[in-house]
Amino acid sequence: MSGYILRRLAQLLPVTLLASLAIWAMIYAVPGGPVGAMVGENATPEQIRAVTERLGLDRPVLVQYGAWLGKALKGDLGLSLQNRQPVMELILERVPATVQLGIAAILIGLLIGVPIAILSALHPRSRLDRLLSGWSALALGVPTFWLGILLILLFAVELRWLPSASTYVAFWESPTKAISNLLLPATTLGVYVSGIFARFLRASLIGELHADYVRTARAKGLPERDVIGRHVLRNALLPFITIVGLMLASFIGGALVTEAVFTYPGLGRLLIQAISTRDYPLIQGAILFILVIYVVINLLVDVAYAWVDPRIEYG
Amino acid sequence: MSASQRPALVAARRVLAQKSAFMAAVFLLGMALIAFLAPWILPGDPLTQNLRHALEPPSAAFWFGADELGRDILTRVVYGARTSLVTALGAVAIAGLIGVPIGLVAGFYGGWRDAVLMRLVDVILALPGILFAMALIAVIGRSQMAALVAVGITGIPSFARITRAQVLSLRRRDFVIAVDAMGGSASHLMFRTILPNSWSPILVQIVILAAVAILLEAALAFLGVGIPPPTPSWGEMLRTGKSYLYEAPYYAILPGLVLTLTILALDTLGRTLATVLEDRQGSTGEPEPEGQRL
């Protein structure tokens, strides 16, 4: 087991390092290079010299990367150009909002997706199955930004039940306020993942239903409910955990669009604001942060899966 | 009719025999045709502003209303289809032309070439696609070309992985070993022997990636980092429409609907194609080495 974790790390580490190198090198590709990014393209020679010295840009490139990475590992991602606040602080401020939205969306996705998967796997190729597969196709095909707009039009503009823009309210501070703010964005994302969950779980359920142990269980007279509930569902849920984890990881990094629709103050909006104000340290910091979260959750999911399912070959 | 064409025709006929896939194909063809013929069949042009008609609701003159600058929304949606079409074609071309050779070389040679190439590909996958595209645009600036390149690059990994998997499974097949034994060069083996027999999963990927590319381009435009205005883009229209939800609720409906239908149509076509090609391979046990010229 520990060997497996080490091997996975050996695969992930070079990729993460390469990606971090690319994120760091980004600033050199910007017009005007790192200095231009800091002081603008029309800076005076004095300004340029000052910035070059302050940032140590006269040192060898790899030394600069090493210094940047070393600081980043200690949580120092530099200062935002906009308001001179530490980038790490700005990022951490947004994390609770993004995590709360991600979890709510996953819950809604499971609530819709799991029953659909079970119903259609039990009646494969039936009319019901086709109808439910249609839902999955629709859920995956409708762009989240359009679904979000439609939900706003219906529930905020027409019915006036829910706010059209969502703010972050911590769930434990005021559950009702948190829910009314989260409902539309979480449903938007939840509908999307429900399609992924339903498709994936249906496929793995159908795979399990054809397994020999199911025939044995039926042959020895086990009621169908127990065959499904005790055997099939448990085995099919194992690989499913992976997908749920991966979706959570991608929401923490990539709920950009939904956050933009509802002007929700999460990490994604921070990044978009950073890009529109060309706040490069913040852009680099946010992307690096999301990269690390993404890689770590991926690793955790793999390890959890291997730990839960002893059949996984640690190879 | 050569032997290499027949299976493709059979597959196409079997895909179109499915009602949903047929409807999807008709929709996509119709859209492409309208987008292509737009200047001849539409009275107006997508950039003409007429502020007197700003945010006018749907009427005989403006079937789907007018936008905040008095431009006809329907006209802009039709011209937006051109933007989406160009992005999809360009992005798929970039992803395929880079991804397929990477997969071929990685799978064919194995060893360090495989390790290095696939790790490089993994770097693209280390971030969600939209983030990767945004990071690229943050560096190279916002333009139609930037959006196209960014979307294309995010598609490289899927082509590389699928091609690599195909090469690995074909490499041990008799007809490949035969060409190898007869002294076929590495490039002949890769491009003339293996690649012509790998087209089915690649074709499915092309259709699916076209949908992903159109969606990603629209998402980037919606976030304000895609193709810059005034070029009509469905994502950009949704972005602006979102600012007028109370004044002009119909604004965002049509662009979103057309975008959704396009993606659903491509997805349906891609999945039907995948099933048909799988069935075809399943029925004979193994894929026929079509297009094989020794």
Short mmCIF file of C-alpha atoms in Angstrom, two decimals, chain B:
data_model
loop_
_atom_site.label_atom_id
_atom_site.label_comp_id
_atom_site.label_asym_id
_atom_site.label_seq_id
_atom_site.Cartn_x
_atom_site.Cartn_y
_atom_site.Cartn_z
CA MET B 1 -15.42 1.73 -54.60
CA SER B 2 -12.23 0.90 -52.77
CA ALA B 3 -12.10 -1.36 -49.74
CA SER B 4 -11.21 1.55 -47.49
CA GLN B 5 -14.42 3.44 -48.22
CA ARG B 6 -16.98 0.73 -47.73
CA PRO B 7 -16.80 0.34 -43.93
CA ALA B 8 -17.03 4.13 -43.55
CA LEU B 9 -20.18 4.22 -45.66
CA VAL B 10 -21.69 1.31 -43.77
CA ALA B 11 -20.94 3.03 -40.48
CA ALA B 12 -22.40 6.33 -41.68
CA ARG B 13 -25.56 4.59 -42.86
CA ARG B 14 -25.94 2.77 -39.55
CA VAL B 15 -25.46 5.99 -37.58
CA LEU B 16 -28.09 7.81 -39.65
CA ALA B 17 -30.50 4.88 -39.30
CA GLN B 18 -30.95 5.96 -35.66
CA LYS B 19 -33.70 8.55 -35.47
CA SER B 20 -31.97 10.75 -32.89
CA ALA B 21 -28.66 10.72 -34.73
CA PHE B 22 -30.42 11.51 -38.00
CA MET B 23 -32.17 14.51 -36.44
CA ALA B 24 -28.87 15.66 -34.93
CA ALA B 25 -27.14 15.42 -38.30
CA VAL B 26 -29.95 17.32 -40.04
CA PHE B 27 -29.82 20.05 -37.39
CA LEU B 28 -26.05 20.44 -37.63
CA LEU B 29 -26.05 20.44 -41.42
CA GLY B 30 -28.87 22.98 -41.49
CA MET B 31 -27.04 25.22 -39.06
CA ALA B 32 -23.79 25.00 -40.96
CA LEU B 33 -25.64 25.82 -44.18
CA ILE B 34 -27.45 28.82 -42.69
CA ALA B 35 -24.22 30.07 -41.12
CA PHE B 36 -22.44 29.70 -44.44
CA LEU B 37 -25.16 31.42 -46.46
CA ALA B 38 -25.90 34.09 -43.82
CA PRO B 39 -24.85 37.13 -45.89
CA TRP B 40 -27.19 36.09 -48.71
CA ILE B 41 -30.25 35.03 -46.75
CA LEU B 42 -30.32 37.58 -43.92
CA PRO B 43 -31.35 41.16 -44.64
CA GLY B 44 -29.22 42.80 -41.94
CA ASP B 45 -25.68 42.57 -40.75
CA PRO B 46 -24.60 41.58 -37.24
CA LEU B 47 -22.63 44.75 -36.50
CA THR B 48 -25.05 47.50 -37.60
CA GLN B 49 -26.10 49.44 -34.53
CA ASN B 50 -29.36 51.28 -34.23
CA LEU B 51 -29.69 52.73 -30.76
CA ARG B 52 -33.31 53.76 -31.33
CA HIS B 53 -34.17 50.05 -31.24
CA ALA B 54 -31.98 49.19 -28.25
CA LEU B 55 -33.39 46.27 -26.21
CA GLU B 56 -36.54 46.23 -28.29
CA PRO B 57 -38.66 43.14 -27.56
CA PRO B 58 -39.33 40.55 -30.28
CA SER B 59 -41.38 41.96 -33.17
CA ALA B 60 -41.91 41.49 -36.91
CA ALA B 61 -38.73 43.47 -37.57
CA PHE B 62 -36.67 41.82 -34.80
CA TRP B 63 -37.87 38.23 -34.48
CA PHE B 64 -35.90 37.62 -31.31
CA GLY B 65 -35.59 41.24 -30.23
CA ALA B 66 -32.71 43.67 -30.47
CA ASP B 67 -29.69 43.88 -28.22
CA GLU B 68 -28.42 46.80 -26.13
CA LEU B 69 -26.99 48.49 -29.24
CA GLY B 70 -30.10 47.86 -31.35
CA ARG B 71 -28.52 45.01 -33.29
CA ASP B 72 -30.80 42.18 -34.42
CA ILE B 73 -30.33 39.23 -32.02
CA LEU B 74 -31.32 36.60 -34.59
CA THR B 75 -28.75 37.91 -37.07
CA ARG B 76 -26.08 37.86 -34.38
CA VAL B 77 -26.98 34.30 -33.38
CA VAL B 78 -26.62 33.17 -37.00
CA TYR B 79 -23.27 34.89 -37.37
CA GLY B 80 -22.31 33.50 -33.96
CA ALA B 81 -22.67 30.04 -35.50
CA ARG B 82 -19.84 30.96 -37.87
CA THR B 83 -17.65 31.86 -34.89
CA SER B 84 -18.47 28.54 -33.22
CA LEU B 85 -17.89 26.60 -36.41
CA VAL B 86 -14.50 28.20 -37.00
CA THR B 87 -13.49 27.59 -33.37
CA ALA B 88 -14.58 23.96 -33.48
CA LEU B 89 -12.78 23.24 -36.77
CA GLY B 90 -9.64 25.10 -35.73
CA ALA B 91 -9.46 23.66 -32.24
CA VAL B 92 -10.08 20.10 -33.39
CA ALA B 93 -7.42 20.53 -36.10
CA ILE B 94 -4.86 21.80 -33.58
CA ALA B 95 -5.67 19.10 -31.03
CA GLY B 96 -5.65 16.30 -33.62
CA LEU B 97 -2.55 17.41 -35.53
CA ILE B 98 -0.54 17.60 -32.30
CA GLY B 99 -2.25 14.94 -30.20
CA VAL B 100 -2.41 12.09 -32.71
CA PRO B 101 1.32 12.14 -33.61
CA ILE B 102 2.19 12.36 -29.91
CA GLY B 103 0.08 9.28 -29.21
CA LEU B 104 1.54 7.45 -32.21
CA VAL B 105 5.14 8.06 -31.21
CA ALA B 106 4.54 7.42 -27.50
CA GLY B 107 2.73 4.15 -28.13
CA PHE B 108 5.00 2.99 -30.94
CA TYR B 109 8.36 3.49 -29.29
CA GLY B 110 7.36 3.14 -25.62
CA GLY B 111 10.20 3.61 -23.12
CA TRP B 112 11.48 7.08 -22.33
CA ARG B 113 9.78 8.70 -25.32
CA ASP B 114 6.45 7.39 -24.02
CA ALA B 115 7.17 8.53 -20.47
CA VAL B 116 8.29 12.04 -21.46
CA LEU B 117 5.52 12.67 -24.00
CA MET B 118 2.72 11.39 -21.80
CA ARG B 119 3.96 13.34 -18.76
CA LEU B 120 3.94 16.50 -20.91
CA VAL B 121 0.39 15.69 -21.92
CA ASP B 122 -0.49 15.14 -18.25
CA VAL B 123 0.60 18.71 -17.51
CA ILE B 124 -2.28 19.93 -19.67
CA LEU B 125 -4.60 17.68 -17.68
CA ALA B 126 -3.22 18.92 -14.35
CA LEU B 127 -5.73 21.79 -14.51
CA PRO B 128 -9.39 21.83 -15.50
CA GLY B 129 -9.56 22.67 -19.23
CA ILE B 130 -11.19 26.04 -18.82
CA LEU B 131 -8.53 27.15 -16.33
CA PHE B 132 -5.78 26.03 -18.64
CA ALA B 133 -7.32 27.97 -21.50
CA MET B 134 -7.74 31.06 -19.31
CA ALA B 135 -4.14 30.92 -18.15
CA LEU B 136 -3.01 30.76 -21.77
CA ILE B 137 -5.19 33.71 -22.73
CA ALA B 138 -3.92 35.68 -19.73
CA VAL B 139 -0.46 35.34 -21.25
CA ILE B 140 -1.00 35.71 -24.99
CA GLY B 141 -3.80 38.25 -24.78
CA ARG B 142 -7.40 38.14 -25.86
CA SER B 143 -8.12 37.46 -29.54
CA GLN B 144 -10.01 35.05 -31.76
CA MET B 145 -6.74 33.23 -32.45
CA ALA B 146 -5.93 33.00 -28.73
CA ALA B 147 -9.32 31.46 -27.93
CA LEU B 148 -8.94 28.96 -30.76
CA VAL B 149 -5.40 27.95 -29.79
CA ALA B 150 -6.24 27.71 -26.09
CA VAL B 151 -9.26 25.51 -26.74
CA GLY B 152 -7.23 23.41 -29.19
CA ILE B 153 -4.41 22.78 -26.74
CA THR B 154 -6.79 21.55 -24.05
CA GLY B 155 -7.95 18.90 -26.55
CA ILE B 156 -4.46 17.46 -27.16
CA PRO B 157 -4.46 14.96 -24.24
CA SER B 158 -7.60 13.10 -25.33
CA PHE B 159 -6.27 12.57 -28.88
CA ALA B 160 -2.85 11.56 -27.58
CA ARG B 161 -4.25 9.05 -25.10
CA ILE B 162 -6.74 7.48 -27.48
CA THR B 163 -4.18 7.13 -30.27
CA ARG B 164 -1.63 5.70 -27.88
CA ALA B 165 -4.10 3.09 -26.65
CA GLN B 166 -4.89 2.13 -30.26
CA VAL B 167 -1.22 1.80 -31.15
CA LEU B 168 -0.56 -0.40 -28.12
CA SER B 169 -3.36 -2.78 -29.09
CA LEU B 170 -2.53 -2.83 -32.82
CA ARG B 171 1.21 -3.19 -32.41
CA ARG B 172 0.96 -6.90 -31.55
CA ARG B 173 -1.42 -7.72 -34.41
CA ASP B 174 -0.22 -9.97 -37.18
CA PHE B 175 -0.57 -7.52 -40.03
CA VAL B 176 1.57 -4.96 -38.19
CA ILE B 177 4.16 -7.55 -37.33
CA ALA B 178 4.15 -8.63 -40.99
CA VAL B 179 4.86 -5.12 -42.26
CA ASP B 180 7.55 -4.79 -39.63
CA ALA B 181 9.12 -8.11 -40.68
CA MET B 182 9.08 -7.04 -44.30
CA GLY B 183 11.27 -4.13 -43.34
CA GLY B 184 8.68 -1.34 -43.19
CA SER B 185 10.22 1.81 -41.74
CA ALA B 186 9.02 3.22 -38.41
CA SER B 187 7.18 6.10 -40.08
CA HIS B 188 5.62 3.71 -42.61
CA LEU B 189 4.44 1.49 -39.76
CA MET B 190 3.06 4.41 -37.77
CA PHE B 191 1.43 6.48 -40.49
CA ARG B 192 0.60 3.94 -43.22
CA THR B 193 -0.08 0.77 -41.23
CA ILE B 194 -1.26 1.67 -37.72
CA LEU B 195 -2.91 5.08 -38.20
CA PRO B 196 -5.32 4.01 -41.00
CA ASN B 197 -6.59 1.30 -38.67
CA SER B 198 -7.07 3.64 -35.71
CA TRP B 199 -9.55 5.99 -37.30
CA SER B 200 -12.73 4.90 -35.53
CA PRO B 201 -11.98 6.06 -31.96
CA ILE B 202 -10.26 9.14 -33.37
CA LEU B 203 -13.35 9.97 -35.42
CA VAL B 204 -15.58 9.67 -32.35
CA GLN B 205 -13.16 11.93 -30.50
CA ILE B 206 -13.31 14.52 -33.30
CA VAL B 207 -17.09 14.80 -32.97
CA ILE B 208 -17.01 14.92 -29.18
CA LEU B 209 -14.17 17.43 -29.12
CA ALA B 210 -16.07 19.69 -31.52
CA ALA B 211 -18.82 19.90 -28.89
CA VAL B 212 -16.31 20.51 -26.12
CA ALA B 213 -14.58 23.20 -28.18
CA ILE B 214 -17.82 25.06 -28.92
CA LEU B 215 -18.82 24.90 -25.26
CA LEU B 216 -15.40 26.02 -24.05
CA GLU B 217 -15.26 28.92 -26.50
CA ALA B 218 -18.70 30.04 -25.35
CA ALA B 219 -17.68 29.71 -21.70
CA LEU B 220 -14.54 31.78 -22.26
CA ALA B 221 -16.56 34.46 -24.03
CA PHE B 222 -19.11 34.35 -21.22
CA LEU B 223 -16.31 34.97 -18.72
CA GLY B 224 -15.13 37.91 -20.81
CA VAL B 225 -11.82 36.40 -21.93
CA GLY B 226 -12.86 34.77 -25.20
CA ILE B 227 -13.21 36.23 -28.67
CA PRO B 228 -13.32 40.02 -28.21
CA PRO B 229 -16.40 42.02 -29.29
CA PRO B 230 -17.89 43.04 -31.66
CA THR B 231 -17.44 39.59 -33.29
CA PRO B 232 -20.74 37.81 -32.60
CA SER B 233 -20.28 34.88 -30.23
CA TRP B 234 -23.00 32.97 -28.41
CA GLY B 235 -21.07 33.10 -25.14
CA GLU B 236 -20.56 36.86 -25.44
CA MET B 237 -24.28 37.32 -26.14
CA LEU B 238 -25.15 35.34 -23.01
CA ARG B 239 -22.70 37.46 -21.04
CA THR B 240 -24.31 40.71 -22.18
CA GLY B 241 -27.81 39.29 -21.98
CA LYS B 242 -27.18 38.43 -18.35
CA SER B 243 -26.81 42.16 -17.58
CA TYR B 244 -30.31 42.84 -18.93
CA LEU B 245 -32.26 40.01 -17.32
CA TYR B 246 -34.87 42.40 -15.96
CA GLU B 247 -35.12 44.77 -18.93
CA ALA B 248 -34.89 42.16 -21.69
CA PRO B 249 -35.44 38.64 -20.35
CA TYR B 250 -35.68 37.18 -23.91
CA TYR B 251 -32.14 38.39 -24.75
CA ALA B 252 -30.27 35.36 -23.41
CA ILE B 253 -32.82 32.73 -24.45
CA LEU B 254 -32.09 32.27 -28.17
CA PRO B 255 -28.27 32.23 -28.08
CA GLY B 256 -28.35 29.74 -25.21
CA LEU B 257 -30.93 27.54 -26.89
CA VAL B 258 -28.99 27.32 -30.14
CA LEU B 259 -25.76 26.64 -28.25
CA THR B 260 -27.43 23.88 -26.22
CA LEU B 261 -29.00 22.24 -29.27
CA THR B 262 -25.67 22.29 -31.10
CA ILE B 263 -23.89 20.61 -28.22
CA LEU B 264 -26.66 18.04 -27.75
CA ALA B 265 -26.62 17.26 -31.48
CA LEU B 266 -22.86 16.75 -31.56
CA ASP B 267 -23.00 14.65 -28.40
CA THR B 268 -25.79 12.45 -29.82
CA LEU B 269 -23.90 11.99 -33.06
CA GLY B 270 -20.66 11.18 -31.26
CA ARG B 271 -22.25 8.62 -28.97
CA THR B 272 -24.17 6.91 -31.75
CA LEU B 273 -21.01 6.76 -33.81
CA ALA B 274 -19.15 5.21 -30.87
CA THR B 275 -21.83 2.52 -30.41
CA VAL B 276 -21.97 1.71 -34.11
CA LEU B 277 -18.20 1.43 -34.42
CA GLU B 278 -17.98 -0.69 -31.27
CA ASP B 279 -20.70 -3.01 -32.53
CA ARG B 280 -18.97 -3.34 -35.87
CA GLN B 281 -15.72 -4.26 -34.17
CA GLY B 282 -17.51 -6.56 -31.75
CA SER B 283 -19.30 -8.50 -34.48
CA THR B 284 -16.12 -9.58 -36.20
CA GLY B 285 -14.26 -10.04 -32.97
CA GLU B 286 -11.52 -7.67 -33.98
CA PRO B 287 -11.33 -4.51 -36.09
CA GLU B 288 -10.72 -5.27 -39.74
CA PRO B 289 -7.44 -3.85 -40.98
CA GLU B 290 -9.14 -1.65 -43.54
CA GLY B 291 -7.13 0.74 -45.64
CA GLN B 292 -4.26 -1.64 -45.28
CA ARG B 293 -1.83 -1.47 -48.17
CA LEU B 294 1.23 -3.60 -47.82
#
